[in-house]
């Protein structure tokens, strides 16, 4: 039986249209999901939309639309992003679905039964933009630490006994060193928890757009308890009889999030789960934030980067490559059109595209469009080239398991660079007259290297890899990672290539 692998994106608020930040988080998950599938895991890749809470209710009100109609409309934009960016998610959860509401009510009852929720009264600050409560001591110049406006809230509320979980959380972080990654985020969370935890308000009464608290219709659940529970809902937590999927996929292998929501995932979520006697996810990875040409991205500044426009302008694999190659995952990054264009022209058009173009063209021109047969013997420089990826598969696995996407790409580009150098050094155009059989061996070795590179690049650039693997006639069942070790079948007829990555002027 295959090993299972469960990966999630945050579920996105439907108060707004998707932007580059949403595309970035989901892209990182798509790459891991595709990699794991090619590496023989049974993958469940979940994304979706967060449709309750005051922020969404207000956005609907501003448009004079009923919340239900509003969320139906906006959540479509997030679904469209999946196609646009070529995301391979297995499920799309919406928090207004019955399966999710049932699952929220189930976990609530469990928390009540286990004695971790009690009724009280909340009075304090609340930031609608962050959907978060703040202590007086956290307020800076009358605002939340994120800069979001806050309002004073006084209302009856149920509380979760978060204060009791401080030591258990700290021991858990200690015993599970990679639970919070990268390390800088781990330190941040540990010092927050060491600072002491207050019981958390987990219901609201001043508005109604949310999941009803079981047995108390005046309250709706706090939107973060509702939202986090999506990770359970999607693998059938609420369905008593049909729990194979839950047994198979829970706990999740990784929740991918932006650094803005680490506290909810690394403090509240494990505490809720422990209190409900449920196993904890294996890892929370918090990536950094993009700015736009040096400025914070915000609607009011009018500098939101629209992923649909970006893909339209530059192409989907170009955008996917740039986002993952430009910035070490976990760090903040600055988006700039000129950098994107540089990357496309130098790494994609000049290096990878050019390698494919010149090798296939030479085969067509010199070998009558037939790929030469596998060589009978190899020189050291041939083996260096054709074995470099084969011998490094465990390194690539390590890089994916540690979210080092830029390093993965850098390593592949070293092989691409070596292949281009091999072309120049072996000079097949002069071998054509001096040693035809050596020219055939050289061209075979190059195509074999291109085959391996394209298999390994599938998670990052699925369309390009498919085009290349189709072009050189690698069968579908031979595109799996175990096939890296199978040598390329020579003797196949191929056609002249068209440029893979047109240069952007
Ligand atoms: O927080 N750079 O939803 P949200 C990189 N519904 N990533 C960015 C970004 C930027 N400039 N801006 C946003 C929520 N993101 C909750 C989540 S999960 C149970 C509930 C990404 O629509 C980043 O992943 O505000 C961030 O965490 C997410 O969008 C926030 O999406």
Short mmCIF file of C-alpha atoms in Angstrom, two decimals, residues 2 78 105 107 120-121 124 145 208 395 414 423:
data_model
loop_
_atom_site.label_atom_id
_atom_site.label_comp_id
_atom_site.label_asym_id
_atom_site.label_seq_id
_atom_site.Cartn_x
_atom_site.Cartn_y
_atom_site.Cartn_z
CA UNK A 2 1.20 3.53 -0.77
CA UNK A 78 -10.49 31.23 -5.93
CA UNK A 105 -20.24 21.26 15.75
CA UNK A 107 -15.39 19.34 17.63
CA UNK A 120 -18.34 34.04 30.28
CA UNK A 121 -18.22 37.59 28.97
CA UNK A 124 -11.58 43.77 24.95
CA UNK A 145 0.18 44.90 15.70
CA UNK A 208 -24.80 36.01 12.95
CA UNK A 395 18.90 15.21 -2.06
CA UNK A 414 23.65 23.35 -12.34
CA UNK A 423 27.59 20.62 -25.82
#
